[in-house]
Coordinates of N, CA and C in Angstrom, one line a residue:
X1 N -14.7 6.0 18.8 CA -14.0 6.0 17.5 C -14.6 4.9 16.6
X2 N -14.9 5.6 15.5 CA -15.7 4.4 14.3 C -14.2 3.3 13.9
X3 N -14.7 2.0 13.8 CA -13.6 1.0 13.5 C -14.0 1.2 12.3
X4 N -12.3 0.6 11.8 CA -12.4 0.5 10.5 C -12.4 -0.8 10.4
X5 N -12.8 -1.4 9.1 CA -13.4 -2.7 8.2 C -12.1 -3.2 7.7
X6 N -10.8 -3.9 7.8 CA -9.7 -4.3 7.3 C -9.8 -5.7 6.6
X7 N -9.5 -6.2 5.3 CA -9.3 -7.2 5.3 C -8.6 -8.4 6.0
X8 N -9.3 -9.1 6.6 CA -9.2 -10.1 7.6 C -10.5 -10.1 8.3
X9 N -11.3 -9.1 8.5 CA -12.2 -9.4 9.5 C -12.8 -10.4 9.5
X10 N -13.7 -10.5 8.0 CA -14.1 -11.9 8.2 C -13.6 -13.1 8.6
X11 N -14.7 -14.1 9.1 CA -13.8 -15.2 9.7 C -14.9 -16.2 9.8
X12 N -14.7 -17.5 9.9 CA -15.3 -18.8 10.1 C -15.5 -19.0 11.5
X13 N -17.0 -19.2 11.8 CA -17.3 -19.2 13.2 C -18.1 -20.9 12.8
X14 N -17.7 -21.6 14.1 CA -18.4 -23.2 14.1 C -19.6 -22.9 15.4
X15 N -20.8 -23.1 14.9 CA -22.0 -23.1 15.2 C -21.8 -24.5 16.1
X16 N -22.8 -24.8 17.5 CA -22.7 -26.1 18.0 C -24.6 -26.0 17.7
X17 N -25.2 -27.0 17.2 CA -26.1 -27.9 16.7 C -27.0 -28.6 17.7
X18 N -28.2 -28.3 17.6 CA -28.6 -29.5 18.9 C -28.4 -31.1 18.2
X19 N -27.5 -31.6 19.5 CA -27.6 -32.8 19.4 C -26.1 -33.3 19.5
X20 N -25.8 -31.9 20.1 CA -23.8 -32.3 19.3 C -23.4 -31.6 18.5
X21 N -24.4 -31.7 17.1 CA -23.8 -31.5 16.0 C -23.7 -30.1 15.8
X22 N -22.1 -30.1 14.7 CA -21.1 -28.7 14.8 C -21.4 -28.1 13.2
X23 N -21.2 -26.8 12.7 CA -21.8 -26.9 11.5 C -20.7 -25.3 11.7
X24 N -20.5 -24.4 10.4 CA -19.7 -23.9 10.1 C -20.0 -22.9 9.4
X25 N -19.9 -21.2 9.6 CA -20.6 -20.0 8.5 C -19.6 -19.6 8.7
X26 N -19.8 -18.2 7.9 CA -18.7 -16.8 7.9 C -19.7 -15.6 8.4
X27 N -18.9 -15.0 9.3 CA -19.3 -14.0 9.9 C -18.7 -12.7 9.6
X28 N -19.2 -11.6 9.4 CA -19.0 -10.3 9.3 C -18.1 -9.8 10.8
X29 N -17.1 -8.8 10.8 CA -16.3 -8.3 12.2 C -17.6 -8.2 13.1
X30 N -18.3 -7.9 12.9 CA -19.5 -7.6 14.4 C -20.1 -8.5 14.5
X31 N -19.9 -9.7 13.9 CA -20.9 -11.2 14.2 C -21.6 -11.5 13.7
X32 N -22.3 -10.5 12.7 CA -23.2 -10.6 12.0 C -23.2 -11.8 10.6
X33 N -23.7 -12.8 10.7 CA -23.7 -13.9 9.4 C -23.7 -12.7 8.1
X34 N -22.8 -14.0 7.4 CA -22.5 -13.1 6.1 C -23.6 -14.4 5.2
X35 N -24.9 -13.5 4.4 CA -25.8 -14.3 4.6 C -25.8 -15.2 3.0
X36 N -25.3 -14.6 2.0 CA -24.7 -15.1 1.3 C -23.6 -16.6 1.3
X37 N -22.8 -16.5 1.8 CA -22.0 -17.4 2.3 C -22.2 -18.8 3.2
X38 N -23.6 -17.9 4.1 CA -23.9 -19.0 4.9 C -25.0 -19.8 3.9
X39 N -25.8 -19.1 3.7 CA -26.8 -20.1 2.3 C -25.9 -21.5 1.7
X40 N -24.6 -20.7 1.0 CA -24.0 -22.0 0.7 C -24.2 -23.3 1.5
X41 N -23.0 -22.8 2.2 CA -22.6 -23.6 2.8 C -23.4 -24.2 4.0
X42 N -24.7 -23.7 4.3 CA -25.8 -25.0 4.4 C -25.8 -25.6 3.7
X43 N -26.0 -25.4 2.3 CA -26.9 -26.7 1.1 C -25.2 -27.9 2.1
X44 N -24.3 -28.0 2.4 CA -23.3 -28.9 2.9 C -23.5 -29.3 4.1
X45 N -24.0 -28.8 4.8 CA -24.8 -29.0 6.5 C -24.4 -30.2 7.2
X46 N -23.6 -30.7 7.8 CA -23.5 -32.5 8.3 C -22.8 -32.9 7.7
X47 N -21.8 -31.9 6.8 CA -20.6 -32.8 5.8 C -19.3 -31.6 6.6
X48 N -18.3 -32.9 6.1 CA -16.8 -32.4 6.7 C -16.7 -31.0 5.4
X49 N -17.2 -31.4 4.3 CA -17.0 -30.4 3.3 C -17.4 -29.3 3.6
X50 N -18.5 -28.9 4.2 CA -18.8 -27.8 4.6 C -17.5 -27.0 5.1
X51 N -17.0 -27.3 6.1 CA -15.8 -27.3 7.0 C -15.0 -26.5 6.0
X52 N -14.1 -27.3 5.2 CA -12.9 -27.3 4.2 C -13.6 -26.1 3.3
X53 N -14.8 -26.3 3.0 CA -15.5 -24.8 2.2 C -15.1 -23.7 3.1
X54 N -15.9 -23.7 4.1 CA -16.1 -22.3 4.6 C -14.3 -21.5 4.8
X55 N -13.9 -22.6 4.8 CA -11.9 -21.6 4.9 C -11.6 -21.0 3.8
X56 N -12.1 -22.0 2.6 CA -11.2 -21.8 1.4 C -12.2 -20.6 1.1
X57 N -13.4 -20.7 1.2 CA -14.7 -19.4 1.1 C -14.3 -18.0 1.8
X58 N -13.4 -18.2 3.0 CA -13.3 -17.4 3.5 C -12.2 -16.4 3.0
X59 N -11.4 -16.5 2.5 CA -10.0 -16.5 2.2 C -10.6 -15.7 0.8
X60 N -11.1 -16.2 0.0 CA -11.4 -15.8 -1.1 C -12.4 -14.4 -1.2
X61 N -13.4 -14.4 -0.3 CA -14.5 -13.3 0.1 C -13.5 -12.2 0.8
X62 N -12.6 -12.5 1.6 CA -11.4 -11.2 2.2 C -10.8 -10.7 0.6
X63 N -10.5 -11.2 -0.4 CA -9.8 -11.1 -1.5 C -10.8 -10.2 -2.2
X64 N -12.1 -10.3 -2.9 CA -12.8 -9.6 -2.7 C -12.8 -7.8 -2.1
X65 N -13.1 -8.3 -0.5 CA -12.9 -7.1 -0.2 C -11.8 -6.4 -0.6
X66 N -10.4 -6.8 -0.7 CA -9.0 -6.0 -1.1 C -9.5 -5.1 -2.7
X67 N -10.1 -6.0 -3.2 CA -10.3 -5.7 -4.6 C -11.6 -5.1 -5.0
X68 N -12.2 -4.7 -4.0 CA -13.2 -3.9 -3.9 C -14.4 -4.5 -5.0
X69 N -14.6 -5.8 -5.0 CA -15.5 -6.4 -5.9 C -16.4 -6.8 -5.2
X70 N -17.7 -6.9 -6.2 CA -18.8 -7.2 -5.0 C -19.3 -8.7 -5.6
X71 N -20.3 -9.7 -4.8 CA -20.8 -10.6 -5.7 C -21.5 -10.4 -6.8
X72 N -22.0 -9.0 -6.7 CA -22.5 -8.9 -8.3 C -21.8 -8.5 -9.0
X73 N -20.5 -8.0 -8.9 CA -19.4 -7.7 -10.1 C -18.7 -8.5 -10.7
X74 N -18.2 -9.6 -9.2 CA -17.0 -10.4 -9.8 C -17.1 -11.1 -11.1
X75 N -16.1 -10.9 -12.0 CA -16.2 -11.9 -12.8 C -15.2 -13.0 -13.4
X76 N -15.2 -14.2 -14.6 CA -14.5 -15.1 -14.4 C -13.0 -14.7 -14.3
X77 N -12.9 -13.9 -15.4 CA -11.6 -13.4 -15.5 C -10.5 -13.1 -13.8
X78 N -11.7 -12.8 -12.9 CA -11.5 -12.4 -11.3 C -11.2 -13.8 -10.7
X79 N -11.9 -14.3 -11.4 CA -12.3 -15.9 -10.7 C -10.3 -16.1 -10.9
X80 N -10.2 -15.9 -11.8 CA -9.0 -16.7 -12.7 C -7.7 -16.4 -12.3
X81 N -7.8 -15.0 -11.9 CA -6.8 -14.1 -11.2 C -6.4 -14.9 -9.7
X82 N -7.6 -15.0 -9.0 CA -7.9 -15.3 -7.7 C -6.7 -17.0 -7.4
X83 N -7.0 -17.7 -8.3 CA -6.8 -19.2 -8.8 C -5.1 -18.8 -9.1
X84 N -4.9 -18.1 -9.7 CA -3.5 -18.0 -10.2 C -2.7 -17.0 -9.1
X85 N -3.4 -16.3 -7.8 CA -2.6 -15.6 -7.2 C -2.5 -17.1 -5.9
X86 N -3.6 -18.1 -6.0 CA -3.8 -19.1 -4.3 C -2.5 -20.4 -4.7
X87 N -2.2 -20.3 -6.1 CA -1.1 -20.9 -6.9 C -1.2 -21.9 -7.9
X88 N -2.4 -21.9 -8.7 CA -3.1 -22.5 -9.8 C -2.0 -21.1 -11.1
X89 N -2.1 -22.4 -12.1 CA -1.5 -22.3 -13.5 C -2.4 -21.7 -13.8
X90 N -2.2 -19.9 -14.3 CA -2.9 -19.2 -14.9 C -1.8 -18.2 -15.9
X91 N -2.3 -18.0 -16.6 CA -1.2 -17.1 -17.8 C -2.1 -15.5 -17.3
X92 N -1.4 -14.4 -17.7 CA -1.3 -13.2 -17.7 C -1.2 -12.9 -16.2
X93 N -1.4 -11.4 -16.2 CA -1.1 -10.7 -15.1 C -1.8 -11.0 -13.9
X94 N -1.5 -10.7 -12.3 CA -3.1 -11.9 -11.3 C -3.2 -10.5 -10.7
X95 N -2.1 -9.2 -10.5 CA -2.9 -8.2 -9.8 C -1.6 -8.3 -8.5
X96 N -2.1 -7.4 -7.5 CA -1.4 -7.3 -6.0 C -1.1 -8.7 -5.8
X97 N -0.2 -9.0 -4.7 CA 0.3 -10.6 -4.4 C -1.0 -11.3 -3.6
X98 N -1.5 -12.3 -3.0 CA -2.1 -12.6 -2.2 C -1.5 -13.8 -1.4
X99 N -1.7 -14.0 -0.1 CA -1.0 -14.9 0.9 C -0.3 -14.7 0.8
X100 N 0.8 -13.9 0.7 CA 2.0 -13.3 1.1 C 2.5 -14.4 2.3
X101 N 4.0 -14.9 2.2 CA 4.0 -15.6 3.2 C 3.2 -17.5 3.6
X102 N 3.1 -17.6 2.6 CA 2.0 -18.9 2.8 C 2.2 -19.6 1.5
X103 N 2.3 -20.9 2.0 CA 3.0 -22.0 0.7 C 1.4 -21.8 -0.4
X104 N 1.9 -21.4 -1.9 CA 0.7 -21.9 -2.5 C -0.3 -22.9 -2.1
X105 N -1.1 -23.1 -2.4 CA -1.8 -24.5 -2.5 C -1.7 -25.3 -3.3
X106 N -1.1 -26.9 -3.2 CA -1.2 -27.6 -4.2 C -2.2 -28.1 -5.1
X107 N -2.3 -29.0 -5.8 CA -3.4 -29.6 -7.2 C -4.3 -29.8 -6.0
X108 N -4.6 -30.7 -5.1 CA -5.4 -31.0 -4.1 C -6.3 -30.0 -4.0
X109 N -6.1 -29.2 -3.2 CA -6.3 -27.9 -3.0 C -7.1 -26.9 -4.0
X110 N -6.2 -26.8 -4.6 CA -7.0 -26.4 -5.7 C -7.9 -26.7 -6.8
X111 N -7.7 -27.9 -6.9 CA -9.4 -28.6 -6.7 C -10.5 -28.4 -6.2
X112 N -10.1 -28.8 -4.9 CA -11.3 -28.4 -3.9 C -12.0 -26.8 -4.5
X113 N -10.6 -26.0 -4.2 CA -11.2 -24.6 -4.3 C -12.1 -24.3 -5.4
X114 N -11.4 -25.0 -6.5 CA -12.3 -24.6 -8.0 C -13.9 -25.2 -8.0
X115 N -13.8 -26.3 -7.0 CA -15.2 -26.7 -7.1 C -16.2 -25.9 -5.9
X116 N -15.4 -25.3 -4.8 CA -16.0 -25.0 -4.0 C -16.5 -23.5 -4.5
X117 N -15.8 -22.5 -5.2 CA -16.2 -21.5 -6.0 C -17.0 -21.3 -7.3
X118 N -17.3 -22.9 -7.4 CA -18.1 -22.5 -8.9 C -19.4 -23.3 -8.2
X119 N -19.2 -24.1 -7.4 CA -20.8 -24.3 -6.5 C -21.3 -22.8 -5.6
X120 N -20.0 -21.9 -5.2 CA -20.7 -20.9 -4.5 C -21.5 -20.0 -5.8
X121 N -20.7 -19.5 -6.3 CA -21.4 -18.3 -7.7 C -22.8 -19.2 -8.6
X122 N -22.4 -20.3 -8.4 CA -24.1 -21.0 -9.4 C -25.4 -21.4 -8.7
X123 N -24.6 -21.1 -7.5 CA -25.9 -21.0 -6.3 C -26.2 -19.4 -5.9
X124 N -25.3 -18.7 -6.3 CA -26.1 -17.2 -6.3 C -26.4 -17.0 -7.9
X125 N -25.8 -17.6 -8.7 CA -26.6 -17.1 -9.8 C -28.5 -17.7 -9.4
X126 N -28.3 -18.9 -9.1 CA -29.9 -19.6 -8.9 C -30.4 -18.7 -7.8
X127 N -30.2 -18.3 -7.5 CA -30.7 -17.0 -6.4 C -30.7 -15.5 -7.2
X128 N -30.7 -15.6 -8.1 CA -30.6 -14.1 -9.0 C -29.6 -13.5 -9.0
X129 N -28.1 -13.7 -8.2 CA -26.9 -12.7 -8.1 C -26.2 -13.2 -9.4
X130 N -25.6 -12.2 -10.1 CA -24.8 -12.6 -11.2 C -24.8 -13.7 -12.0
X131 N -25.7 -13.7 -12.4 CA -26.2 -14.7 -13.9 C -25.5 -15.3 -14.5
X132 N -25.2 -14.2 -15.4 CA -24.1 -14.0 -16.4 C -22.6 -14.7 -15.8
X133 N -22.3 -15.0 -15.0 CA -21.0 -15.5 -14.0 C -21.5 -17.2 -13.8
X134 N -22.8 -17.3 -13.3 CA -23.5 -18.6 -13.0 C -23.4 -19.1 -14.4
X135 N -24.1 -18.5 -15.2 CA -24.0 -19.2 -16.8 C -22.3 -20.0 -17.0
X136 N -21.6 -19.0 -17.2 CA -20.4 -18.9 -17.7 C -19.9 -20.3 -16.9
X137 N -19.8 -20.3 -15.9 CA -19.5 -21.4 -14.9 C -19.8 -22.5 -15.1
X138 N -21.1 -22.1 -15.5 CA -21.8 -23.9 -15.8 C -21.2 -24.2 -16.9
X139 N -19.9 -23.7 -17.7 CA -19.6 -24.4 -19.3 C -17.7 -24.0 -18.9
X140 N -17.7 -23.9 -18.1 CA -16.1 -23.1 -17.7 C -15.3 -24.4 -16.1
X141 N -14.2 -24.9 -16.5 CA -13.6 -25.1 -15.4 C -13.1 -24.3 -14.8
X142 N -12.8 -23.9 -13.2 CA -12.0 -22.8 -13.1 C -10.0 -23.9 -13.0
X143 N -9.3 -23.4 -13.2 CA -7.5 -23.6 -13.3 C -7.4 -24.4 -12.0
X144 N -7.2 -25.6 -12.0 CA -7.0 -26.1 -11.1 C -5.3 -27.0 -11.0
X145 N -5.0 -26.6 -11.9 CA -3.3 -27.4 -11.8 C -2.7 -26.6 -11.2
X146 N -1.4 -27.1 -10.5 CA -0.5 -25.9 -10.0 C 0.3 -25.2 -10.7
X147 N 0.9 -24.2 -10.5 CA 1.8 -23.8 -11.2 C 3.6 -24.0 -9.9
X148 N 4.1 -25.4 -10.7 CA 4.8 -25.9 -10.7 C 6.4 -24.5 -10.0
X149 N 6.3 -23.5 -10.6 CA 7.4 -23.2 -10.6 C 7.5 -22.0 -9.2
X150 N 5.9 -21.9 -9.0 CA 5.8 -21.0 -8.0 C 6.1 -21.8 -6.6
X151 N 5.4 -23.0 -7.0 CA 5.7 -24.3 -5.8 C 7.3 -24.1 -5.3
X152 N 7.8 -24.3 -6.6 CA 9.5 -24.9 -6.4 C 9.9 -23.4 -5.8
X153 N 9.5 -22.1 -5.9 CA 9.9 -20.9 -5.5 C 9.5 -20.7 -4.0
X154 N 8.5 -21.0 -3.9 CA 8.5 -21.0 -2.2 C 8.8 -21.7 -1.2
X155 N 9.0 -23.1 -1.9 CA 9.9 -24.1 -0.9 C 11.6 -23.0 -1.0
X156 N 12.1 -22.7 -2.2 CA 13.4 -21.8 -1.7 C 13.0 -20.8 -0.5
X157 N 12.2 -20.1 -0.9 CA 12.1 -18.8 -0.2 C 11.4 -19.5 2.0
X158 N 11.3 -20.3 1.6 CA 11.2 -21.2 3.2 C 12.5 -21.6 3.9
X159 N 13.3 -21.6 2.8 CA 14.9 -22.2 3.4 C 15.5 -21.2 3.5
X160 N 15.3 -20.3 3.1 CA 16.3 -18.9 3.0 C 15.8 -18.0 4.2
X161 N 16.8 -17.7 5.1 CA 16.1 -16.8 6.6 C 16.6 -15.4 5.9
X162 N 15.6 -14.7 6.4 CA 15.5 -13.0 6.8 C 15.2 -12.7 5.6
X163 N 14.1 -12.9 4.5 CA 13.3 -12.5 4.0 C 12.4 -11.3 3.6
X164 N 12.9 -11.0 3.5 CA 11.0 -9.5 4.0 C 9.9 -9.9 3.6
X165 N 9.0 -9.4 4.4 CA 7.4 -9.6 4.3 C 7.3 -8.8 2.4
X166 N 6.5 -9.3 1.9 CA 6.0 -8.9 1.1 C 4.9 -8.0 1.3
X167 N 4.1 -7.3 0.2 CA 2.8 -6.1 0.2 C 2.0 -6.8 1.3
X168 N 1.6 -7.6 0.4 CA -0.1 -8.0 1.3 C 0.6 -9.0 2.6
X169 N 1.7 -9.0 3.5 CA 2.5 -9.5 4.6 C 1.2 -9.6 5.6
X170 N 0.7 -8.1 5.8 CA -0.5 -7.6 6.6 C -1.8 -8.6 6.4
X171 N -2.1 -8.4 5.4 CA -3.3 -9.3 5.1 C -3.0 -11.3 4.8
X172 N -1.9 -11.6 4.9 CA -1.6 -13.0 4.9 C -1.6 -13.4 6.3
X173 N -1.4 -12.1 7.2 CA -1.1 -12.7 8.6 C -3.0 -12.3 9.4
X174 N -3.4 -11.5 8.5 CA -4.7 -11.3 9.4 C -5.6 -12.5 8.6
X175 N -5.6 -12.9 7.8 CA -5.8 -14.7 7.4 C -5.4 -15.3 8.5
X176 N -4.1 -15.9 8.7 CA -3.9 -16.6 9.7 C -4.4 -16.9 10.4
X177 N -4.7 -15.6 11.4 CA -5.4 -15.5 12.5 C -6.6 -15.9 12.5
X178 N -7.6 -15.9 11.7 CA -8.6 -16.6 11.3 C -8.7 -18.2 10.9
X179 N -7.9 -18.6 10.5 CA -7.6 -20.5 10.3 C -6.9 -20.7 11.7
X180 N -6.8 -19.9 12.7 CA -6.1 -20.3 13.7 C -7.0 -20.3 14.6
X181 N -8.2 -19.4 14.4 CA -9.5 -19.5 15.8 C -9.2 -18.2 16.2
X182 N -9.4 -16.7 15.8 CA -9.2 -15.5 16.3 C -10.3 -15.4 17.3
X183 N -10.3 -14.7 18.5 CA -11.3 -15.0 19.5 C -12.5 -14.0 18.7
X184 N -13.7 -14.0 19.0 CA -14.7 -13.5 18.7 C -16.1 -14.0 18.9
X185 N -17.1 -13.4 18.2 CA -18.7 -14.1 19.0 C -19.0 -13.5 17.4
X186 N -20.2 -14.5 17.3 CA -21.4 -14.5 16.1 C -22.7 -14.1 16.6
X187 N -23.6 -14.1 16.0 CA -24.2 -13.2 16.4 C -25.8 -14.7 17.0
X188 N -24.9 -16.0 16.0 CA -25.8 -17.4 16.4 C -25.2 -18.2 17.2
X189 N -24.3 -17.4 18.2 CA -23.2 -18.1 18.9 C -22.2 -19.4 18.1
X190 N -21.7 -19.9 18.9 CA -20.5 -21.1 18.7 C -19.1 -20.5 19.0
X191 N -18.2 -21.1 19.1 CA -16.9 -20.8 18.8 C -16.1 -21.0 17.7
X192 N -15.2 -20.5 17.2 CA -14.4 -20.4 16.1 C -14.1 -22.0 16.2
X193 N -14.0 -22.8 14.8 CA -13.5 -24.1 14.8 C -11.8 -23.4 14.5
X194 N -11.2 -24.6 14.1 CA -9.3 -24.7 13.8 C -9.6 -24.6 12.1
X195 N -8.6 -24.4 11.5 CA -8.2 -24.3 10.1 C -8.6 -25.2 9.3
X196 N -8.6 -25.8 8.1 CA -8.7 -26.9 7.7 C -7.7 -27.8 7.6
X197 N -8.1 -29.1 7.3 CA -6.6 -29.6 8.1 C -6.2 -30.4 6.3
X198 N -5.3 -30.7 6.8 CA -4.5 -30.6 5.5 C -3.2 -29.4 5.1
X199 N -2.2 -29.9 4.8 CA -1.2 -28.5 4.8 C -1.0 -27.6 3.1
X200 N -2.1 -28.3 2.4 CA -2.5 -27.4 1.1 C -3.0 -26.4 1.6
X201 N -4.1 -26.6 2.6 CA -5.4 -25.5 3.0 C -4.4 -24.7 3.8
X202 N -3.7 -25.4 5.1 CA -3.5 -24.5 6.0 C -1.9 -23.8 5.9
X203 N -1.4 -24.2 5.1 CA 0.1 -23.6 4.4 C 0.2 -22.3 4.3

């Protein structure tokens, strides 16, 4: 029976290095380097950053798939959606819920994220993918404040038992499972590293 492709498959595999050293891609459900991704996050190679990239990278590329966008489609407006669904202050509509079940991320956090997304798209623009998105980026911050009131709404909805899962329940928990070390093989070996640490990232 042909598998199907769900969002979550992707996932953060830690490569072991000769010498010790541990280094970090994203892999495709059959192991296969997602070769976009990994490009990045070499140019970071021997930095903790890498690490904290490849989650927040990951997380965002499953979002993607939900939304059936490719790297050469997405654009800022997507970017902005993305930012205002992870719990960045964005005005108008963001679309389906995302992390369902999972504390926003704070200013911290979303920081990181805004820098770690506008380093990934202006390094595929410099590679030819989406230009027009690379341009834009280079003169554009992406939303990096929180939105305060979603914060104060999830700390309620954490104190309050029996809840219901939300839409994307399914897809916040097949996340998880990936910041948690889901078992699997790459196709350059290593083993899954742990989440990022910090409880912006891993909330």
């Amino acid at each position: 029976m042909a598998r199907v492709l769900v969002v979550g498959d992707l996932r953060v595999q830690a490569l072991e290095r000769a010498g010790g050293h541990r280094s970090f891609t994203i892999v495709w459900p059959e192991g296969a380097v997602h070769e976009a991704a990994d490009a990045f996050l070499r140019t970071h190679d021997g930095s903790g950053t890498q690490r904290t990239y490849a989650f927040l990278l990951v997380d965002h590329l499953r979002w993607l798939q939900r939304e059936a966008l490719t790297l050469e489609r997405v654009g800022l407006r997507d970017l902005q959606r993305y930012m205002g669904l992870s719990g960045g202050r964005v005005a108008g509509p963001h679309g389906e819920p995302w992390r369902a079940g999972k504390r926003p991320y704070g200013g911290s956090a979303l920081s990181t994220a805004a820098a770690c997304f506008k380093g990934f798209y202006v390094h595929q623009a410099s590679l030819g993918v989406n230009r027009e998105l690379g341009d834009q980026l280079a003169r554009t911050r992406l939303p990096a404040q929180a939105d305060r009131r979603r914060q104060f709404l999830g700390h309620l909805r954490r104190e309050l038992p029996g809840q219901p899962a939300g839409p994307a329940a399914g897809a916040a928990a097949a996340s998880e499972d990936a910041a948690r070390g889901r078992p699997g093989a790459a196709t350059r070996g290593g083993g899954h590293g742990p989440g990022p640490a910090g409880s912006d990232l891993a909330g």
